[in-house]
Amino acid sequence: MERIEVMISEEEVDKRIREIGEQITKDYAGKEILLICILRGGSFFMCELAKRINLDVKIDFMSCSSYGKGTESSGHIKIIKDLEEGIEGKNVIVVEDIIDSGRTLSHLMDLLKSRQPESLALCTLLDKPERRVVEVPVDYIGFQVPDYFVVGYGLDYDQRYRNLPYIGRVHIDDEVLK
Ligand code: IMP
Ligand code: MG
């Protein structure tokens, strides 16, 4: 039997997103920012974050594949959907659900940097530092989580559980998913 154990409650997640929104509002005072949502996992976080930033905010979306059906990064990254508009001269913040091995983001940040934005920052809801294989500088982190496979708030397990309003870990029978 599969069940989800709450690790970070809805209230905690919402509170932390407000704090990050306030921080970004201060850090980018007087500027317009472009949030780039990494689909599909970053979508729930980006929508909530955008509402907490008190500046001119534009949004765009990008999708790349790194994971197959399981829980391990394949190391192969493919751009499935690119941005609608150019980012040259813009203040860009990439919004991601989780940084695990760092492979996806390291590749993506290099690609975006080559398009010459005015500034480029990375904001992630969750960070799993124990799993890092490739170093990626992260500017805003919601929560650091231990090495469990987590779901909710955009994160999926075989496409399920993205819609949970909290972060949880998956129990299958008596085992916790890693
Ligand atoms: P990375 O390239 O290993 O950093 O993988 C990042 C991507 O893997 C994230 O954007 C997620 O889509 C997925 N991912 C990594 N860890 C988890 C997890 O614990 N739960 C759900 N998805 C995860
Ligand atoms: Mg993702």
CSV table of N, CA and C in Angstrom, one decimal, residues 2-163:
chain,number,residue,atom,x,y,z
A,2,GLU,N,0.4,2.3,-0.8
A,2,GLU,CA,1.2,3.5,-0.9
A,2,GLU,C,0.5,4.6,0.0
A,3,ARG,N,1.3,5.3,0.7
A,3,ARG,CA,0.8,6.5,1.4
A,3,ARG,C,1.8,7.6,1.5
A,4,ILE,N,1.3,8.8,1.7
A,4,ILE,CA,2.2,10.0,1.8
A,4,ILE,C,2.3,10.5,3.2
A,5,GLU,N,3.5,10.7,3.7
A,5,GLU,CA,3.7,11.2,5.0
A,5,GLU,C,4.1,12.7,4.9
A,6,VAL,N,3.4,13.6,5.6
A,6,VAL,CA,3.7,15.0,5.4
A,6,VAL,C,5.1,15.3,6.1
A,7,MET,N,5.9,16.0,5.3
A,7,MET,CA,7.3,16.4,5.8
A,7,MET,C,7.3,17.9,6.1
A,8,ILE,N,6.7,18.7,5.2
A,8,ILE,CA,6.6,20.1,5.3
A,8,ILE,C,5.2,20.5,5.1
A,9,SER,N,4.6,21.1,6.1
A,9,SER,CA,3.1,21.4,6.0
A,9,SER,C,2.8,22.5,5.0
A,10,GLU,N,1.6,22.6,4.6
A,10,GLU,CA,1.1,23.6,3.7
A,10,GLU,C,1.4,25.0,4.3
A,11,GLU,N,1.2,25.2,5.6
A,11,GLU,CA,1.4,26.5,6.3
A,11,GLU,C,2.9,26.8,6.2
A,12,GLU,N,3.7,25.9,6.5
A,12,GLU,CA,5.2,26.1,6.4
A,12,GLU,C,5.6,26.5,5.0
A,13,VAL,N,5.2,25.8,4.0
A,13,VAL,CA,5.5,26.1,2.6
A,13,VAL,C,5.1,27.5,2.3
A,14,ASP,N,3.8,27.8,2.6
A,14,ASP,CA,3.3,29.1,2.2
A,14,ASP,C,4.1,30.2,2.9
A,15,LYS,N,4.4,30.0,4.1
A,15,LYS,CA,5.1,31.1,4.9
A,15,LYS,C,6.5,31.3,4.3
A,16,ARG,N,7.2,30.2,3.9
A,16,ARG,CA,8.5,30.3,3.3
A,16,ARG,C,8.5,31.0,2.0
A,17,ILE,N,7.5,30.7,1.2
A,17,ILE,CA,7.3,31.3,-0.1
A,17,ILE,C,7.1,32.8,0.0
A,18,ARG,N,6.3,33.2,1.0
A,18,ARG,CA,6.2,34.7,1.3
A,18,ARG,C,7.5,35.3,1.6
A,19,GLU,N,8.3,34.6,2.4
A,19,GLU,CA,9.6,35.2,2.8
A,19,GLU,C,10.5,35.4,1.6
A,20,ILE,N,10.5,34.4,0.8
A,20,ILE,CA,11.4,34.5,-0.4
A,20,ILE,C,10.9,35.6,-1.4
A,21,GLY,N,9.6,35.7,-1.5
A,21,GLY,CA,9.0,36.8,-2.3
A,21,GLY,C,9.4,38.2,-1.8
A,22,GLU,N,9.4,38.3,-0.5
A,22,GLU,CA,9.8,39.6,0.2
A,22,GLU,C,11.3,39.8,-0.1
A,23,GLN,N,12.1,38.8,0.0
A,23,GLN,CA,13.6,38.9,-0.2
A,23,GLN,C,13.8,39.3,-1.6
A,24,ILE,N,13.2,38.7,-2.6
A,24,ILE,CA,13.4,39.0,-4.0
A,24,ILE,C,12.9,40.5,-4.3
A,25,THR,N,11.8,40.9,-3.6
A,25,THR,CA,11.3,42.2,-3.8
A,25,THR,C,12.4,43.2,-3.4
A,26,LYS,N,13.1,42.9,-2.3
A,26,LYS,CA,14.1,43.8,-1.8
A,26,LYS,C,15.3,43.8,-2.7
A,27,ASP,N,15.8,42.6,-3.1
A,27,ASP,CA,17.0,42.4,-3.8
A,27,ASP,C,16.9,43.1,-5.2
A,28,TYR,N,15.7,43.1,-5.8
A,28,TYR,CA,15.5,43.6,-7.2
A,28,TYR,C,14.7,44.9,-7.2
A,29,ALA,N,14.8,45.6,-6.1
A,29,ALA,CA,14.0,46.9,-6.0
A,29,ALA,C,14.2,47.8,-7.2
A,30,GLY,N,13.1,48.2,-7.8
A,30,GLY,CA,13.2,49.1,-8.9
A,30,GLY,C,13.4,48.5,-10.3
A,31,LYS,N,13.5,47.1,-10.3
A,31,LYS,CA,13.8,46.4,-11.5
A,31,LYS,C,12.6,45.6,-11.9
A,32,GLU,N,12.6,45.2,-13.2
A,32,GLU,CA,11.6,44.3,-13.7
A,32,GLU,C,12.2,42.9,-13.7
A,33,ILE,N,11.5,41.9,-13.3
A,33,ILE,CA,12.1,40.6,-13.4
A,33,ILE,C,11.3,39.6,-14.2
A,34,LEU,N,12.1,38.6,-14.8
A,34,LEU,CA,11.5,37.6,-15.6
A,34,LEU,C,11.7,36.3,-14.8
A,35,LEU,N,10.5,35.7,-14.4
A,35,LEU,CA,10.6,34.3,-13.8
A,35,LEU,C,10.5,33.3,-14.9
A,36,ILE,N,11.5,32.4,-14.9
A,36,ILE,CA,11.4,31.3,-15.8
A,36,ILE,C,11.1,30.0,-15.0
A,37,CYS,N,9.9,29.5,-15.3
A,37,CYS,CA,9.5,28.3,-14.6
A,37,CYS,C,10.0,27.0,-15.4
A,38,ILE,N,10.6,26.1,-14.6
A,38,ILE,CA,11.0,24.9,-15.2
A,38,ILE,C,9.9,23.9,-15.1
A,39,LEU,N,9.3,23.5,-16.2
A,39,LEU,CA,8.1,22.6,-16.2
A,39,LEU,C,8.5,21.2,-16.0
A,40,ARG,N,7.7,20.3,-15.4
A,40,ARG,CA,6.4,20.7,-14.9
A,40,ARG,C,6.4,21.1,-13.5
A,41,GLY,N,7.5,20.6,-12.8
A,41,GLY,CA,7.5,20.7,-11.3
A,41,GLY,C,7.5,22.1,-10.7
A,42,GLY,N,8.1,23.0,-11.5
A,42,GLY,CA,8.3,24.4,-10.9
A,42,GLY,C,7.0,25.2,-11.0
A,43,SER,N,6.0,24.7,-11.6
A,43,SER,CA,4.8,25.5,-11.9
A,43,SER,C,4.0,26.0,-10.6
A,44,PHE,N,3.8,25.1,-9.7
A,44,PHE,CA,3.1,25.4,-8.5
A,44,PHE,C,3.8,26.5,-7.7
A,45,PHE,N,5.1,26.2,-7.5
A,45,PHE,CA,6.0,27.1,-6.8
A,45,PHE,C,6.0,28.5,-7.4
A,46,MET,N,6.2,28.5,-8.8
A,46,MET,CA,6.4,29.8,-9.4
A,46,MET,C,5.1,30.7,-9.3
A,47,CYS,N,3.9,30.1,-9.4
A,47,CYS,CA,2.7,30.8,-9.3
A,47,CYS,C,2.6,31.5,-8.0
A,48,GLU,N,2.9,30.7,-6.9
A,48,GLU,CA,2.7,31.2,-5.5
A,48,GLU,C,3.8,32.3,-5.3
A,49,LEU,N,5.0,32.1,-5.8
A,49,LEU,CA,6.1,33.0,-5.6
A,49,LEU,C,5.8,34.3,-6.3
A,50,ALA,N,5.4,34.2,-7.5
A,50,ALA,CA,5.1,35.4,-8.3
A,50,ALA,C,4.1,36.4,-7.6
A,51,LYS,N,3.1,35.7,-6.9
A,51,LYS,CA,2.1,36.5,-6.2
A,51,LYS,C,2.7,37.3,-5.0
A,52,ARG,N,3.9,36.8,-4.5
A,52,ARG,CA,4.5,37.4,-3.3
A,52,ARG,C,5.6,38.4,-3.7
A,53,ILE,N,5.8,38.6,-5.0
A,53,ILE,CA,6.8,39.6,-5.4
A,53,ILE,C,6.2,40.9,-5.8
A,54,ASN,N,6.5,41.9,-5.1
A,54,ASN,CA,5.9,43.2,-5.3
A,54,ASN,C,6.7,44.1,-6.3
A,55,LEU,N,6.9,43.6,-7.5
A,55,LEU,CA,7.6,44.3,-8.6
A,55,LEU,C,6.9,44.0,-9.9
A,56,ASP,N,7.4,44.6,-11.0
A,56,ASP,CA,6.9,44.1,-12.3
A,56,ASP,C,7.5,42.7,-12.6
A,57,VAL,N,6.6,41.8,-12.8
A,57,VAL,CA,7.1,40.4,-13.0
A,57,VAL,C,6.5,39.9,-14.3
A,58,LYS,N,7.4,39.3,-15.1
A,58,LYS,CA,6.9,38.6,-16.3
A,58,LYS,C,7.3,37.1,-16.1
A,59,ILE,N,6.6,36.3,-16.8
A,59,ILE,CA,6.8,34.9,-16.7
A,59,ILE,C,7.0,34.2,-18.0
A,60,ASP,N,7.8,33.1,-18.0
A,60,ASP,CA,8.0,32.3,-19.2
A,60,ASP,C,8.3,30.9,-18.8
A,61,PHE,N,8.2,30.0,-19.7
A,61,PHE,CA,8.3,28.5,-19.3
A,61,PHE,C,9.3,27.8,-20.2
A,62,MET,N,9.9,26.8,-19.5
A,62,MET,CA,10.9,26.0,-20.3
A,62,MET,C,10.7,24.6,-19.7
A,63,SER,N,10.9,23.6,-20.6
A,63,SER,CA,10.8,22.2,-20.2
A,63,SER,C,12.0,21.4,-20.7
A,64,CYS,N,12.6,20.7,-19.8
A,64,CYS,CA,13.7,19.8,-20.2
A,64,CYS,C,13.5,18.5,-19.5
A,65,SER,N,14.0,17.4,-20.2
A,65,SER,CA,13.8,16.1,-19.5
A,65,SER,C,15.1,15.7,-18.9
A,66,SER,N,15.0,15.1,-17.7
A,66,SER,CA,16.2,14.5,-17.1
A,66,SER,C,15.9,13.2,-16.5
A,67,TYR,N,14.6,13.1,-16.1
A,67,TYR,CA,14.2,11.8,-15.4
A,67,TYR,C,13.3,11.0,-16.3
A,68,GLY,N,13.5,9.7,-16.1
A,68,GLY,CA,12.6,8.8,-16.8
A,68,GLY,C,11.4,8.5,-15.9
A,69,LYS,N,11.0,7.3,-15.9
A,69,LYS,CA,9.9,6.9,-15.0
A,69,LYS,C,10.3,6.7,-13.6
A,70,GLY,N,11.5,6.4,-13.3
A,70,GLY,CA,12.0,6.0,-12.0
A,70,GLY,C,12.3,7.2,-11.1
A,71,THR,N,13.2,7.1,-10.2
A,71,THR,CA,13.6,8.2,-9.3
A,71,THR,C,15.0,8.6,-9.5
A,72,GLU,N,15.7,8.1,-10.5
A,72,GLU,CA,17.1,8.4,-10.7
A,72,GLU,C,17.3,9.3,-11.9
A,73,SER,N,18.2,10.3,-11.8
A,73,SER,CA,18.6,11.2,-12.9
A,73,SER,C,19.3,10.4,-13.9
A,74,SER,N,18.9,10.6,-15.2
A,74,SER,CA,19.6,9.8,-16.3
A,74,SER,C,20.9,10.4,-16.7
A,75,GLY,N,21.0,11.7,-16.5
A,75,GLY,CA,22.2,12.4,-16.9
A,75,GLY,C,22.0,12.9,-18.4
A,76,HIS,N,21.0,12.5,-19.0
A,76,HIS,CA,20.7,13.0,-20.4
A,76,HIS,C,19.6,14.1,-20.2
A,77,ILE,N,20.0,15.3,-20.8
A,77,ILE,CA,19.1,16.4,-20.7
A,77,ILE,C,18.7,16.9,-22.1
A,78,LYS,N,17.4,17.1,-22.3
A,78,LYS,CA,17.0,17.5,-23.6
A,78,LYS,C,16.0,18.6,-23.4
A,79,ILE,N,16.1,19.7,-24.2
A,79,ILE,CA,15.2,20.8,-24.2
A,79,ILE,C,13.9,20.4,-24.9
A,80,ILE,N,12.8,20.3,-24.2
A,80,ILE,CA,11.6,19.8,-24.9
A,80,ILE,C,10.8,21.1,-25.3
A,81,LYS,N,10.8,22.1,-24.5
A,81,LYS,CA,10.1,23.3,-24.8
A,81,LYS,C,11.0,24.5,-24.4
A,82,ASP,N,11.3,25.4,-25.4
A,82,ASP,CA,12.2,26.5,-25.1
A,82,ASP,C,11.3,27.7,-24.7
A,83,LEU,N,12.0,28.8,-24.3
A,83,LEU,CA,11.3,30.0,-23.9
A,83,LEU,C,10.6,30.6,-25.1
A,84,GLU,N,9.5,31.4,-24.8
A,84,GLU,CA,8.8,32.1,-25.9
A,84,GLU,C,9.6,33.3,-26.4
A,85,GLU,N,10.3,34.0,-25.5
A,85,GLU,CA,11.0,35.2,-25.8
A,85,GLU,C,12.4,35.2,-25.4
A,86,GLY,N,13.2,36.0,-26.0
A,86,GLY,CA,14.6,36.2,-25.7
A,86,GLY,C,14.8,36.7,-24.3
A,87,ILE,N,16.0,36.5,-23.7
A,87,ILE,CA,16.2,37.0,-22.3
A,87,ILE,C,17.4,38.0,-22.2
A,88,GLU,N,17.9,38.4,-23.4
A,88,GLU,CA,19.0,39.3,-23.4
A,88,GLU,C,18.7,40.6,-22.6
A,89,GLY,N,19.6,41.0,-21.7
A,89,GLY,CA,19.4,42.3,-21.0
A,89,GLY,C,18.3,42.2,-19.9
A,90,LYS,N,17.8,41.0,-19.6
A,90,LYS,CA,16.7,40.9,-18.6
A,90,LYS,C,17.3,40.4,-17.3
A,91,ASN,N,16.5,40.7,-16.2
A,91,ASN,CA,16.9,40.2,-14.9
A,91,ASN,C,16.1,38.9,-14.7
A,92,VAL,N,16.8,37.8,-14.9
A,92,VAL,CA,16.1,36.5,-14.9
A,92,VAL,C,16.3,35.7,-13.6
A,93,ILE,N,15.2,35.1,-13.2
A,93,ILE,CA,15.3,34.2,-12.0
A,93,ILE,C,14.6,32.9,-12.5
A,94,VAL,N,15.5,31.8,-12.4
A,94,VAL,CA,15.0,30.5,-12.8
A,94,VAL,C,14.3,29.9,-11.6
A,95,VAL,N,13.1,29.4,-11.8
A,95,VAL,CA,12.3,28.8,-10.6
A,95,VAL,C,12.2,27.3,-10.8
A,96,GLU,N,12.7,26.6,-9.9
A,96,GLU,CA,12.8,25.1,-10.0
A,96,GLU,C,12.1,24.5,-8.8
A,97,ASP,N,11.7,23.2,-8.9
A,97,ASP,CA,11.1,22.6,-7.8
A,97,ASP,C,12.1,22.0,-6.8
A,98,ILE,N,13.1,21.3,-7.4
A,98,ILE,CA,14.1,20.7,-6.5
A,98,ILE,C,15.4,20.6,-7.2
A,99,ILE,N,16.5,20.7,-6.5
A,99,ILE,CA,17.8,20.5,-7.0
A,99,ILE,C,18.4,19.2,-6.3
A,100,ASP,N,18.6,18.2,-7.1
A,100,ASP,CA,19.0,16.9,-6.7
A,100,ASP,C,20.5,16.7,-7.0
A,101,SER,N,20.7,16.0,-8.1
A,101,SER,CA,22.1,15.8,-8.6
A,101,SER,C,22.7,17.2,-9.1
A,102,GLY,N,21.9,18.1,-9.5
A,102,GLY,CA,22.3,19.4,-10.1
A,102,GLY,C,22.6,19.3,-11.6
A,103,ARG,N,22.4,18.1,-12.2
A,103,ARG,CA,22.7,18.0,-13.6
A,103,ARG,C,21.8,18.9,-14.5
A,104,THR,N,20.5,18.8,-14.2
A,104,THR,CA,19.6,19.5,-15.0
A,104,THR,C,19.9,21.0,-15.0
A,105,LEU,N,20.0,21.6,-13.8
A,105,LEU,CA,20.2,23.0,-13.6
A,105,LEU,C,21.5,23.5,-14.1
A,106,SER,N,22.6,22.7,-13.9
A,106,SER,CA,23.9,23.2,-14.3
A,106,SER,C,23.9,23.4,-15.8
A,107,HIS,N,23.3,22.4,-16.5
A,107,HIS,CA,23.2,22.5,-18.0
A,107,HIS,C,22.4,23.7,-18.4
A,108,LEU,N,21.3,23.8,-17.7
A,108,LEU,CA,20.3,24.9,-18.1
A,108,LEU,C,20.9,26.3,-17.8
A,109,MET,N,21.5,26.5,-16.7
A,109,MET,CA,22.1,27.8,-16.3
A,109,MET,C,23.1,28.2,-17.3
A,110,ASP,N,24.0,27.2,-17.8
A,110,ASP,CA,25.0,27.5,-18.8
A,110,ASP,C,24.3,28.0,-20.1
A,111,LEU,N,23.3,27.3,-20.5
A,111,LEU,CA,22.6,27.6,-21.7
A,111,LEU,C,22.0,29.1,-21.6
A,112,LEU,N,21.3,29.4,-20.4
A,112,LEU,CA,20.7,30.7,-20.3
A,112,LEU,C,21.7,31.8,-20.2
A,113,LYS,N,22.9,31.5,-19.5
A,113,LYS,CA,23.9,32.5,-19.4
A,113,LYS,C,24.4,32.9,-20.8
A,114,SER,N,24.5,31.9,-21.7
A,114,SER,CA,25.0,32.2,-23.1
A,114,SER,C,24.1,33.2,-23.9
A,115,ARG,N,22.9,33.3,-23.4
A,115,ARG,CA,21.9,34.2,-24.0
A,115,ARG,C,22.0,35.7,-23.5
A,116,GLN,N,23.0,35.9,-22.6
A,116,GLN,CA,23.3,37.2,-22.1
A,116,GLN,C,22.2,38.0,-21.4
A,117,PRO,N,21.6,37.5,-20.3
A,117,PRO,CA,20.7,38.2,-19.5
A,117,PRO,C,21.5,39.3,-18.7
A,118,GLU,N,20.8,40.3,-18.3
A,118,GLU,CA,21.5,41.3,-17.4
A,118,GLU,C,21.9,40.6,-16.1
A,119,SER,N,21.1,39.8,-15.5
A,119,SER,CA,21.4,39.0,-14.4
A,119,SER,C,20.7,37.7,-14.4
A,120,LEU,N,21.3,36.7,-13.8
A,120,LEU,CA,20.7,35.4,-13.8
A,120,LEU,C,20.8,34.7,-12.4
A,121,ALA,N,19.7,34.4,-11.8
A,121,ALA,CA,19.7,33.8,-10.5
A,121,ALA,C,18.9,32.5,-10.5
A,122,LEU,N,19.1,31.7,-9.4
A,122,LEU,CA,18.4,30.5,-9.4
A,122,LEU,C,17.6,30.4,-8.0
A,123,CYS,N,16.3,30.0,-8.1
A,123,CYS,CA,15.5,29.9,-6.9
A,123,CYS,C,14.9,28.5,-6.9
A,124,THR,N,15.1,27.8,-5.9
A,124,THR,CA,14.5,26.4,-5.8
A,124,THR,C,13.7,26.3,-4.5
A,125,LEU,N,12.6,25.6,-4.7
A,125,LEU,CA,11.7,25.3,-3.5
A,125,LEU,C,12.5,24.4,-2.5
A,126,LEU,N,13.1,23.3,-3.1
A,126,LEU,CA,13.7,22.3,-2.3
A,126,LEU,C,15.2,22.1,-2.8
A,127,ASP,N,16.0,21.7,-1.8
A,127,ASP,CA,17.4,21.4,-2.2
A,127,ASP,C,17.8,20.1,-1.4
A,128,LYS,N,18.4,19.2,-2.2
A,128,LYS,CA,18.8,17.9,-1.6
A,128,LYS,C,20.3,17.9,-1.7
A,129,PRO,N,21.0,18.6,-0.8
A,129,PRO,CA,22.5,18.8,-0.9
A,129,PRO,C,23.3,17.5,-0.9
A,130,GLU,N,22.8,16.5,-0.2
A,130,GLU,CA,23.5,15.2,-0.1
A,130,GLU,C,23.7,14.5,-1.4
A,131,ARG,N,22.8,14.9,-2.4
A,131,ARG,CA,22.8,14.2,-3.6
A,131,ARG,C,23.5,14.9,-4.8
A,132,ARG,N,24.1,16.0,-4.4
A,132,ARG,CA,24.7,16.8,-5.5
A,132,ARG,C,25.9,16.1,-6.2
A,133,VAL,N,25.9,16.1,-7.5
A,133,VAL,CA,27.0,15.5,-8.3
A,133,VAL,C,27.7,16.7,-9.0
A,134,VAL,N,26.9,17.6,-9.5
A,134,VAL,CA,27.4,18.8,-10.2
A,134,VAL,C,27.2,20.0,-9.3
A,135,GLU,N,28.2,20.9,-9.1
A,135,GLU,CA,28.0,22.1,-8.3
A,135,GLU,C,27.1,23.1,-9.1
A,136,VAL,N,26.1,23.6,-8.4
A,136,VAL,CA,25.3,24.7,-9.0
A,136,VAL,C,25.1,25.8,-7.9
A,137,PRO,N,25.4,27.0,-8.2
A,137,PRO,CA,25.2,28.1,-7.3
A,137,PRO,C,23.7,28.4,-7.2
A,138,VAL,N,23.1,28.4,-6.0
A,138,VAL,CA,21.7,28.6,-5.8
A,138,VAL,C,21.5,29.9,-5.0
A,139,ASP,N,20.7,30.8,-5.4
A,139,ASP,CA,20.5,32.1,-4.8
A,139,ASP,C,19.4,32.1,-3.7
A,140,TYR,N,18.3,31.4,-4.0
A,140,TYR,CA,17.2,31.3,-3.1
A,140,TYR,C,16.8,29.9,-2.9
A,141,ILE,N,16.7,29.4,-1.6
A,141,ILE,CA,16.3,28.0,-1.3
A,141,ILE,C,15.1,28.1,-0.3
A,142,GLY,N,14.1,27.4,-0.7
A,142,GLY,CA,13.0,27.2,0.3
A,142,GLY,C,13.3,26.4,1.5
A,143,PHE,N,13.6,25.2,1.2
A,143,PHE,CA,14.0,24.2,2.3
A,143,PHE,C,15.1,23.2,1.8
A,144,GLN,N,15.9,22.9,2.7
A,144,GLN,CA,16.8,21.8,2.5
A,144,GLN,C,16.2,20.5,3.0
A,145,VAL,N,16.2,19.5,2.2
A,145,VAL,CA,15.5,18.2,2.6
A,145,VAL,C,16.5,17.1,2.6
A,146,PRO,N,16.3,16.1,3.5
A,146,PRO,CA,17.2,14.9,3.5
A,146,PRO,C,17.0,14.1,2.2
A,147,ASP,N,17.8,13.1,2.1
A,147,ASP,CA,17.8,12.3,0.8
A,147,ASP,C,16.6,11.3,0.8
A,148,TYR,N,15.4,11.8,0.7
A,148,TYR,CA,14.2,11.0,0.4
A,148,TYR,C,13.6,11.4,-0.9
A,149,PHE,N,12.9,10.6,-1.5
A,149,PHE,CA,12.1,11.0,-2.7
A,149,PHE,C,10.9,11.7,-2.2
A,150,VAL,N,10.7,13.0,-2.6
A,150,VAL,CA,9.7,13.8,-2.1
A,150,VAL,C,8.6,14.2,-3.2
A,151,VAL,N,7.4,14.4,-2.7
A,151,VAL,CA,6.3,14.7,-3.7
A,151,VAL,C,5.5,15.9,-3.1
A,152,GLY,N,4.7,16.4,-4.0
A,152,GLY,CA,3.8,17.5,-3.6
A,152,GLY,C,4.3,18.9,-4.1
A,153,TYR,N,3.4,19.8,-4.1
A,153,TYR,CA,3.8,21.2,-4.5
A,153,TYR,C,4.5,21.2,-5.9
A,154,GLY,N,4.0,20.4,-6.8
A,154,GLY,CA,4.6,20.4,-8.1
A,154,GLY,C,5.5,19.1,-8.4
A,155,LEU,N,6.0,18.5,-7.3
A,155,LEU,CA,6.8,17.3,-7.5
A,155,LEU,C,6.0,16.1,-7.6
A,156,ASP,N,6.4,15.2,-8.5
A,156,ASP,CA,5.6,14.0,-8.8
A,156,ASP,C,6.4,12.7,-8.5
A,157,TYR,N,5.6,11.7,-8.4
A,157,TYR,CA,6.1,10.3,-8.5
A,157,TYR,C,5.3,9.6,-9.6
A,158,ASP,N,5.9,9.4,-10.7
A,158,ASP,CA,5.3,8.9,-11.9
A,158,ASP,C,4.0,9.8,-12.3
A,159,GLN,N,4.2,11.1,-12.2
A,159,GLN,CA,3.2,12.1,-12.6
A,159,GLN,C,2.1,12.3,-11.6
A,160,ARG,N,2.1,11.5,-10.5
A,160,ARG,CA,1.1,11.7,-9.5
A,160,ARG,C,1.6,12.6,-8.3
A,161,TYR,N,0.7,13.1,-7.5
A,161,TYR,CA,0.9,13.9,-6.3
A,161,TYR,C,1.4,15.3,-6.5
A,162,ARG,N,1.5,15.8,-7.7
A,162,ARG,CA,1.9,17.2,-7.9
A,162,ARG,C,1.0,18.2,-7.2
A,163,ASN,N,-0.3,17.8,-7.1
A,163,ASN,CA,-1.3,18.7,-6.6
A,163,ASN,C,-1.4,18.8,-5.1
